[in-house]
């Protein structure tokens, strides 16, 4: 058996320097496609990646570095793709994204006489809206996680100043401050800030801002742990002039890391169908870094300095993707279901190839599920995760066995809640005996489980078991796929 790493080295060898290719729809070339090497996103990259745009025949030429092993390929209206080096020698085929839509942000900067904003407007705009390749921004994250179906754009940028909320301002003051902002917005025409249905994500105005984000000055409690600072939060707020109508909104401070921003944005998209996956007491392992709605919001955590900012450049700048269940079933209440190819095993066993869930759906399943015979509605979930795109983010630069591969979880949708996390996702740890990692570690005592993936190779664990389910990784290939075997015991 040839290991994927060896195949990848063979595929990449000699590809440094000019690389040419062609993007088609399966019949003819697609012009205007952006192609660039998939590198670790950064808030302010020191060296942006090279970018090529396909010509009228869909052809491109790109200068690559020896370490470049995956290409990002994207164009609005087409499903975004990640292409490993093993596939560069043939035409790259893109498929239309019929559900492509733009979501518009009504951004409110809220200042106070005793604490003006410190982060420049342009720095905030870059963190939220930049679509430059290689930049860690909310817009790039959502475009990547939706596989090109959702483009986040700036709608309106308002500045408000309040004298009604003197310091100290803590979590308990967030709702009154948010209500004050809503009062100021009465009568404001929404215009292009209302493009989407906030529950379904469908491109249909619903009388609410697609995204209402309120940014106040101050430090992020999620990083500092200081209760005198404010946590980022998603709220469904009744309108002051119509108590029967609620708008979703985010309230956060200007120095909050990217991971917290998109975590809270996921809550608001679908009006709180997406739940927190972590347990605040930290006594039971949940999804760890394998989901944005758990510790994954803090991926890209280079060092520990809670008492001294700024934090956005080296804390939470490269958040995890959502797991397949969250991405396809919960996010906007199933709006992106077709972005993941799902296969539900009906029998007692199955063997086959699983494609990486980060890629555009193709011929192989990307998400495997099996019903748990012990409880109605509960199921096992298997997906392949690779360190591509934002999932290249690490905690303290750590890597090694278990950091990529097959992620297995037990999921109980009956444990979904709002405001009282009950841990509906429990990831199976491939290396349960591994010691607690050295600092830096995730804030708030969240589980990391960064070595929980099953894989082939030295010190990796190819086999596992959870209750009646057993599985084994049989083979991997240079396209990131894994051939797996699963079996359910009879009750």
Coordinates of C-alpha atoms in Angstrom, one line a residue:
X1 CA 0.0 0.0 0.0
X2 CA 1.4 3.4 -0.9
X3 CA 0.8 6.0 1.7
X4 CA -0.9 9.3 0.7
X5 CA 2.1 11.3 1.9
X6 CA 4.4 9.5 -0.5
X7 CA 2.0 9.9 -3.4
X8 CA 1.7 13.6 -2.6
X9 CA 5.5 14.1 -2.6
X10 CA 5.6 12.4 -6.0
X11 CA 2.9 14.6 -7.3
X12 CA 4.4 17.8 -6.1
X13 CA 8.0 17.0 -7.0
X14 CA 9.2 19.3 -9.8
X15 CA 6.0 21.4 -9.8
X16 CA 7.6 24.4 -8.1
X17 CA 7.7 27.4 -10.5
X18 CA 5.4 28.0 -13.5
X19 CA 2.4 25.7 -13.6
X20 CA -0.2 25.7 -16.3
X21 CA -3.7 24.3 -16.4
X22 CA -7.3 24.7 -17.7
X23 CA -10.6 25.1 -16.0
X24 CA -13.7 23.8 -17.8
X25 CA -17.4 23.0 -17.2
X26 CA -16.7 19.5 -18.7
X27 CA -17.2 20.8 -22.2
X28 CA -15.6 24.2 -22.7
X29 CA -13.3 26.5 -20.9
X30 CA -14.5 28.9 -18.2
X31 CA -13.0 32.5 -18.3
X32 CA -12.6 34.7 -15.3
X33 CA -11.8 31.9 -12.7
X34 CA -9.4 32.8 -9.9
X35 CA -6.8 30.3 -9.2
X36 CA -4.2 30.5 -6.4
X37 CA -2.3 28.2 -4.1
X38 CA -4.1 27.3 -0.9
X39 CA -2.0 28.6 1.9
X40 CA -2.6 29.4 5.5
X41 CA -4.9 32.4 5.7
X42 CA -3.6 35.3 7.8
X43 CA -5.3 38.5 8.8
X44 CA -2.4 40.5 7.2
X45 CA -0.3 38.1 5.1
X46 CA 3.3 39.2 4.7
X47 CA 3.4 37.8 1.2
X48 CA 0.0 37.3 -0.6
X49 CA -0.2 34.2 -2.7
X50 CA 0.2 34.5 -6.5
X51 CA -3.2 34.7 -8.3
X52 CA -4.0 33.8 -11.9
X53 CA -7.3 34.5 -13.8
X54 CA -8.3 32.1 -16.6
X55 CA -8.5 33.5 -20.1
X56 CA -11.3 33.0 -22.7
X57 CA -10.4 29.3 -23.1
X58 CA -10.2 28.7 -19.3
X59 CA -6.4 28.5 -19.3
X60 CA -4.1 29.8 -16.5
X61 CA -0.5 30.0 -15.6
X62 CA 0.7 30.3 -12.1
X63 CA 4.1 30.5 -10.3
X64 CA 4.1 28.1 -7.3
X65 CA 6.4 27.5 -4.4
X66 CA 7.7 24.0 -3.6
X67 CA 5.4 23.6 -0.6
X68 CA 2.2 24.4 -2.6
X69 CA 0.2 21.2 -2.8
X70 CA -3.4 22.4 -3.3
X71 CA -5.0 25.0 -5.6
X72 CA -8.1 27.0 -4.7
X73 CA -10.3 27.5 -7.7
X74 CA -13.3 30.0 -7.5
X75 CA -15.7 32.1 -9.5
X76 CA -19.0 33.6 -8.3
X77 CA -21.8 31.4 -9.6
X78 CA -19.7 28.3 -9.6
X79 CA -19.0 25.8 -6.8
X80 CA -15.6 26.5 -5.2
X81 CA -13.1 23.7 -5.5
X82 CA -9.8 22.7 -3.8
X83 CA -7.6 20.7 -6.1
X84 CA -4.7 18.6 -4.9
X85 CA -1.5 18.4 -6.9
X86 CA -2.2 14.8 -8.0
X87 CA -5.0 16.2 -10.2
X88 CA -3.2 19.2 -11.8
X89 CA -2.2 17.2 -14.9
X90 CA -5.8 17.0 -16.2
X91 CA -8.5 19.6 -16.8
X92 CA -10.1 20.9 -13.6
X93 CA -13.9 20.7 -13.9
X94 CA -16.2 23.2 -12.1
X95 CA -19.9 22.9 -11.7
X96 CA -22.5 25.7 -11.5
X97 CA -23.7 26.9 -8.1
X98 CA -27.4 27.6 -8.8
X99 CA -28.0 28.9 -5.2
X100 CA -25.2 31.5 -5.3
X101 CA -26.3 34.6 -3.3
X102 CA -24.8 37.7 -1.6
X103 CA -25.5 38.4 2.0
X104 CA -25.2 42.1 3.0
X105 CA -24.0 43.4 6.4
X106 CA -25.5 46.5 8.0
X107 CA -22.5 47.4 10.2
X108 CA -22.9 49.7 13.1
X109 CA -19.8 51.1 15.0
X110 CA -21.0 52.1 18.4
X111 CA -18.9 54.7 20.3
X112 CA -19.1 56.1 23.8
X113 CA -17.8 59.5 25.1
X114 CA -15.6 57.6 27.7
X115 CA -14.3 55.0 25.2
X116 CA -13.9 55.8 21.5
X117 CA -13.1 53.2 19.0
X118 CA -9.4 52.3 18.5
X119 CA -9.4 50.0 15.5
X120 CA -9.4 51.9 12.3
X121 CA -12.4 51.5 10.0
X122 CA -10.3 50.0 7.2
X123 CA -8.7 47.4 9.4
X124 CA -12.2 46.4 10.5
X125 CA -13.4 46.3 6.9
X126 CA -10.5 44.0 5.9
X127 CA -11.2 41.6 8.8
X128 CA -14.9 41.4 7.8
X129 CA -15.1 41.9 4.1
X130 CA -11.7 41.3 2.3
X131 CA -11.9 38.8 -0.5
X132 CA -8.2 39.0 -1.3
X133 CA -6.7 35.5 -1.5
X134 CA -4.8 34.5 1.6
X135 CA -6.5 37.0 3.8
X136 CA -8.3 35.7 7.0
X137 CA -11.6 37.5 6.8
X138 CA -15.2 36.7 7.6
X139 CA -16.1 37.0 3.9
X140 CA -13.3 34.6 2.8
X141 CA -14.3 32.1 5.5
X142 CA -18.0 32.1 4.6
X143 CA -17.2 31.8 0.9
X144 CA -14.9 28.9 1.6
X145 CA -17.2 27.1 4.1
X146 CA -20.2 27.5 1.7
X147 CA -18.0 26.2 -1.2
X148 CA -18.7 29.4 -3.1
X149 CA -22.5 29.7 -2.5
X150 CA -22.4 32.7 -0.1
X151 CA -20.6 36.0 -0.7
X152 CA -20.5 38.4 2.3
X153 CA -20.5 42.0 1.3
X154 CA -20.6 45.4 3.0
X155 CA -24.1 46.9 2.8
X156 CA -24.1 50.0 5.0
X157 CA -21.5 51.3 7.5
X158 CA -23.1 53.5 10.2
X159 CA -21.5 55.2 13.1
X160 CA -23.5 55.9 16.3
X161 CA -22.5 57.5 19.6
X162 CA -24.4 56.8 22.8
X163 CA -24.3 58.8 26.1
X164 CA -26.9 56.4 27.7
X165 CA -24.5 53.6 28.6
X166 CA -21.7 54.8 30.8
X167 CA -18.8 52.5 31.8
X168 CA -18.4 50.0 33.1
X169 CA -20.1 48.0 30.3
X170 CA -20.4 44.3 30.8
X171 CA -22.3 41.3 29.4
X172 CA -25.5 42.3 31.2
X173 CA -25.5 45.7 29.4
X174 CA -25.3 44.1 25.9
X175 CA -29.1 43.7 25.5
X176 CA -29.9 47.4 26.5
X177 CA -27.2 48.7 24.2
X178 CA -28.5 46.5 21.3
X179 CA -32.0 47.8 21.9
X180 CA -30.8 51.3 21.8
X181 CA -29.1 50.7 18.5
X182 CA -32.3 49.2 17.1
X183 CA -34.3 52.3 18.1
X184 CA -31.8 54.4 16.1
X185 CA -32.4 52.2 13.0
X186 CA -36.2 52.7 12.9
X187 CA -37.1 54.1 9.6
X188 CA -33.7 53.4 8.0
X189 CA -34.2 52.0 4.5
X190 CA -32.7 48.6 4.3
X191 CA -32.2 48.6 0.5
X192 CA -29.5 46.2 -0.5
X193 CA -28.9 45.2 3.2
X194 CA -32.0 42.9 2.8
X195 CA -31.2 40.3 0.2
X196 CA -31.8 37.1 2.0
X197 CA -34.4 35.3 4.0
X198 CA -32.8 35.2 7.5
X199 CA -34.2 31.7 8.4
X200 CA -33.6 29.8 5.2
X201 CA -30.8 31.8 3.5
X202 CA -32.8 31.8 0.3
X203 CA -32.1 34.9 -1.9
X204 CA -35.4 36.6 -1.0
X205 CA -35.8 39.8 1.1
X206 CA -37.7 39.4 4.4
X207 CA -37.7 42.9 5.9
X208 CA -34.7 42.3 8.1
X209 CA -31.0 43.1 7.5
X210 CA -29.2 40.0 6.3
X211 CA -26.5 40.6 8.9
X212 CA -26.8 43.3 11.6
X213 CA -23.4 43.5 13.3
X214 CA -22.8 46.0 16.1
X215 CA -19.2 46.7 16.9
X216 CA -18.4 48.4 20.2
X217 CA -14.9 49.4 21.6
X218 CA -13.2 47.2 24.1
X219 CA -11.4 43.9 24.6
X220 CA -12.9 40.5 23.9
X221 CA -13.8 38.5 27.0
X222 CA -13.4 35.3 25.0
X223 CA -9.6 35.9 25.0
X224 CA -9.0 37.9 28.1
X225 CA -11.3 35.9 30.4
X226 CA -12.0 39.2 32.2
X227 CA -15.7 39.5 33.2
X228 CA -15.4 43.3 32.9
X229 CA -15.0 42.8 29.2
X230 CA -17.8 41.8 26.8
X231 CA -18.3 38.4 25.0
X232 CA -19.4 38.3 21.4
X233 CA -23.0 37.2 21.2
X234 CA -25.8 36.5 18.7
X235 CA -29.2 37.7 19.7
X236 CA -32.8 37.5 18.4
X237 CA -34.1 40.9 19.5
X238 CA -37.7 42.1 19.4
X239 CA -38.0 45.4 17.6
X240 CA -38.7 48.3 20.0
X241 CA -41.5 49.4 17.7
X242 CA -42.9 45.9 17.1
X243 CA -42.4 43.4 19.9
X244 CA -43.8 40.6 17.7
X245 CA -41.0 40.9 15.2
X246 CA -37.4 39.9 16.0
X247 CA -34.2 40.7 14.1
X248 CA -31.0 38.6 14.5
X249 CA -27.9 40.6 15.4
X250 CA -24.4 40.2 16.5
X251 CA -22.9 42.4 19.3
X252 CA -19.1 42.2 19.7
X253 CA -16.1 44.3 20.6
X254 CA -13.8 45.6 17.9
X255 CA -10.8 43.4 19.0
X256 CA -12.6 40.1 18.8
X257 CA -10.9 37.3 16.9
X258 CA -12.2 36.2 13.5
X259 CA -13.2 32.8 14.9
X260 CA -15.6 34.4 17.4
X261 CA -17.1 36.5 14.7
X262 CA -18.0 33.7 12.3
X263 CA -19.0 31.4 15.2
X264 CA -21.7 34.0 16.3
X265 CA -22.6 34.6 12.6
X266 CA -23.4 30.9 12.3
X267 CA -25.8 31.2 15.2
X268 CA -27.6 34.1 13.5
X269 CA -27.8 32.5 10.0
X270 CA -31.0 30.5 10.3
X271 CA -32.0 32.4 13.4
X272 CA -30.4 30.2 16.0
X273 CA -30.9 26.8 14.4
X274 CA -27.1 26.3 14.7
X275 CA -26.3 25.4 18.3
X276 CA -23.2 25.6 20.5
X277 CA -21.5 22.2 20.5
X278 CA -19.3 22.7 23.5
X279 CA -20.2 22.0 27.2
X280 CA -19.4 24.9 29.5
X281 CA -18.4 22.7 32.4
X282 CA -15.8 20.9 30.2
X283 CA -16.4 17.6 31.8
X284 CA -17.3 15.6 28.6
X285 CA -15.4 15.7 25.3
X286 CA -17.5 17.2 22.6
X287 CA -16.4 18.3 19.0
X288 CA -13.2 20.0 20.1
X289 CA -11.3 21.8 17.3
X290 CA -13.3 19.8 14.6
X291 CA -16.2 22.3 14.5
X292 CA -16.5 26.0 14.3
X293 CA -19.3 25.8 16.9
X294 CA -16.9 24.3 19.5
X295 CA -13.2 24.8 20.1
X296 CA -12.7 25.1 16.4
X297 CA -13.5 28.7 16.5
X298 CA -10.1 29.2 18.1
X299 CA -7.9 27.5 15.5
X300 CA -5.0 29.6 14.6
X301 CA -3.9 30.2 18.2
X302 CA -0.2 30.9 18.1
X303 CA 0.6 32.1 21.6
X304 CA -1.0 33.0 24.9
X305 CA -1.2 36.7 25.8
X306 CA -4.7 37.4 27.2
X307 CA -3.6 40.5 29.0
X308 CA -2.2 42.3 26.1
X309 CA -3.6 42.9 22.6
X310 CA -4.0 43.1 19.7
X311 CA -5.3 39.5 19.3
X312 CA -6.7 39.2 15.8
X313 CA -3.4 38.4 14.1
X314 CA -2.4 35.4 16.2
X315 CA -5.5 34.1 18.1
X316 CA -8.5 32.5 16.4
X317 CA -7.6 33.8 12.9
X318 CA -8.0 30.4 11.1
X319 CA -11.3 28.8 12.4
X320 CA -12.3 25.3 11.6
X321 CA -15.0 24.5 9.1
X322 CA -18.3 23.2 10.5
X323 CA -18.7 19.5 10.5
X324 CA -20.8 17.9 7.7
X325 CA -23.9 17.8 9.9
X326 CA -23.7 21.4 10.9
X327 CA -22.8 22.6 7.4
X328 CA -25.5 20.6 5.5
X329 CA -28.4 20.2 7.9
X330 CA -28.3 23.1 10.4
X331 CA -26.7 26.1 8.7
X332 CA -29.5 28.2 7.3
X333 CA -31.8 25.2 8.1
X334 CA -30.4 23.0 5.3
X335 CA -29.7 25.8 2.7
X336 CA -26.3 24.2 1.9
X337 CA -27.3 20.6 2.0
X338 CA -26.2 20.0 -1.6
X339 CA -22.7 21.2 -0.8
X340 CA -21.9 17.8 0.9
X341 CA -22.5 14.4 -0.7
X342 CA -24.2 12.3 2.0
X343 CA -24.5 8.6 2.1
X344 CA -26.6 6.9 4.8
X345 CA -25.6 3.2 5.3
X346 CA -28.8 1.1 5.6
X347 CA -27.1 -2.3 6.2
X348 CA -24.8 -3.6 8.8
X349 CA -21.5 -2.9 7.0
X350 CA -20.0 -0.7 4.2
X351 CA -16.7 -0.4 2.5
X352 CA -15.7 2.4 0.1
X353 CA -14.0 5.7 -0.6
X354 CA -14.8 8.9 1.3
X355 CA -13.8 12.2 -0.3
X356 CA -12.6 15.2 1.8
X357 CA -15.6 17.1 3.0
X358 CA -13.8 20.4 2.2
X359 CA -13.9 19.7 -1.5
X360 CA -16.8 20.3 -3.9
X361 CA -19.1 17.2 -3.9
X362 CA -18.2 14.6 -6.6
X363 CA -18.5 10.9 -7.2
X364 CA -17.6 9.7 -3.7
X365 CA -19.6 10.2 -0.5
X366 CA -18.2 12.9 1.7
X367 CA -20.3 12.2 4.8
X368 CA -21.2 8.7 6.0
X369 CA -23.9 8.1 8.6
X370 CA -25.2 5.0 10.4
X371 CA -28.2 5.0 12.7
X372 CA -27.4 4.2 16.3
X373 CA -29.6 1.2 17.2
X374 CA -29.5 2.1 20.8
X375 CA -31.5 5.3 20.5
X376 CA -33.9 6.6 17.9
X377 CA -32.7 9.6 16.0
X378 CA -29.1 9.3 17.1
X379 CA -26.5 8.4 14.5
X380 CA -22.8 7.9 13.9
X381 CA -21.0 10.3 11.5
X382 CA -17.8 9.8 9.6
X383 CA -16.0 12.4 7.4
X384 CA -12.5 13.1 6.1
X385 CA -10.8 16.2 7.2
X386 CA -7.7 17.7 5.6
X387 CA -5.6 20.7 6.6
X388 CA -6.8 22.8 3.7
X389 CA -8.0 26.3 3.6
X390 CA -8.9 27.7 7.0
X391 CA -8.4 24.2 8.5
X392 CA -4.7 24.7 8.3
X393 CA -4.9 26.7 11.5
X394 CA -3.2 25.0 14.5
X395 CA -3.0 25.5 18.2
X396 CA 0.5 26.5 19.2
X397 CA 1.8 25.2 15.9
X398 CA 1.2 21.6 17.0
X399 CA 0.8 18.9 14.4
X400 CA 1.3 15.1 14.2
X401 CA -0.7 11.9 14.4
X402 CA -4.4 12.4 14.6
X403 CA -4.4 16.0 13.3
X404 CA -6.0 15.0 10.0
X405 CA -7.9 12.0 8.6
X406 CA -11.2 10.3 9.5
X407 CA -13.2 12.0 12.1
X408 CA -15.9 9.9 13.8
X409 CA -18.6 11.3 16.0
X410 CA -21.8 10.3 17.7
X411 CA -24.5 12.9 17.0
X412 CA -27.8 13.3 18.9
X413 CA -30.0 16.0 17.3
X414 CA -32.3 15.6 20.3
X415 CA -29.7 17.5 22.3
X416 CA -29.9 20.7 20.2
X417 CA -30.8 23.7 22.3
X418 CA -30.5 27.5 22.4
X419 CA -28.6 29.1 25.3
X420 CA -28.1 25.9 27.3
X421 CA -25.5 23.7 25.4
X422 CA -26.0 20.0 25.9
X423 CA -23.3 18.6 23.6
X424 CA -25.1 17.0 20.6
X425 CA -21.8 16.0 19.0
X426 CA -19.3 13.7 20.7
X427 CA -16.1 13.1 18.6
X428 CA -14.3 9.8 19.2
X429 CA -10.7 10.3 20.2
X430 CA -8.2 8.3 18.1
X431 CA -5.5 8.9 20.8
X432 CA -7.4 9.0 24.1
X433 CA -4.2 8.4 26.1
X434 CA -2.3 11.3 24.8
X435 CA -1.2 13.8 27.4
X436 CA -2.7 17.3 27.8
X437 CA -1.0 19.5 25.2
X438 CA 1.4 22.1 26.4
X439 CA 0.4 25.8 26.4
X440 CA -0.9 27.6 24.5
X441 CA -4.2 25.8 25.0
X442 CA -7.8 26.8 24.1
X443 CA -9.4 29.4 26.3
X444 CA -12.3 28.7 28.7
X445 CA -11.0 25.1 29.2
X446 CA -12.6 23.9 25.9
X447 CA -11.6 20.5 24.7
X448 CA -9.1 20.4 21.9
X449 CA -9.2 16.8 20.7
X450 CA -6.7 17.9 18.0
X451 CA -5.3 14.4 17.7
X452 CA -8.7 12.7 17.3
X453 CA -8.6 11.7 13.6
X454 CA -8.0 8.1 12.5
X455 CA -5.4 7.6 9.8
X456 CA -2.6 5.4 8.4
X457 CA 1.0 6.0 9.2
X458 CA 3.5 6.0 12.1
X459 CA 1.8 6.5 15.5
X460 CA -1.5 6.9 13.7
X461 CA -4.6 4.8 14.7
X462 CA -6.4 3.2 11.7
X463 CA -9.0 1.3 13.8
X464 CA -11.6 2.4 16.3
X465 CA -14.8 1.4 18.0
X466 CA -17.7 3.2 19.7
X467 CA -20.6 1.2 21.1
X468 CA -21.9 -1.0 18.4
X469 CA -19.9 0.6 15.6
X470 CA -16.4 -0.4 14.5
X471 CA -14.4 1.0 11.6
X472 CA -11.0 0.9 9.9
X473 CA -9.0 3.1 7.5
X474 CA -7.9 0.7 4.7
X475 CA -6.2 3.1 2.3
X476 CA -5.5 6.7 1.4
X477 CA -4.7 8.4 -1.8
X478 CA -3.0 11.6 -3.1
X479 CA -6.4 13.3 -3.7
X480 CA -7.1 13.2 0.1
X481 CA -9.6 10.4 -0.1
X482 CA -9.8 7.5 2.4
X483 CA -11.1 4.0 1.9
X484 CA -12.8 2.9 5.0
X485 CA -14.7 -0.1 6.3
X486 CA -17.5 0.2 8.9
X487 CA -19.6 -2.4 10.7
X488 CA -22.5 -2.2 13.1
X489 CA -23.0 -5.1 15.6
X490 CA -26.5 -6.5 15.7
X491 CA -28.4 -5.5 18.8

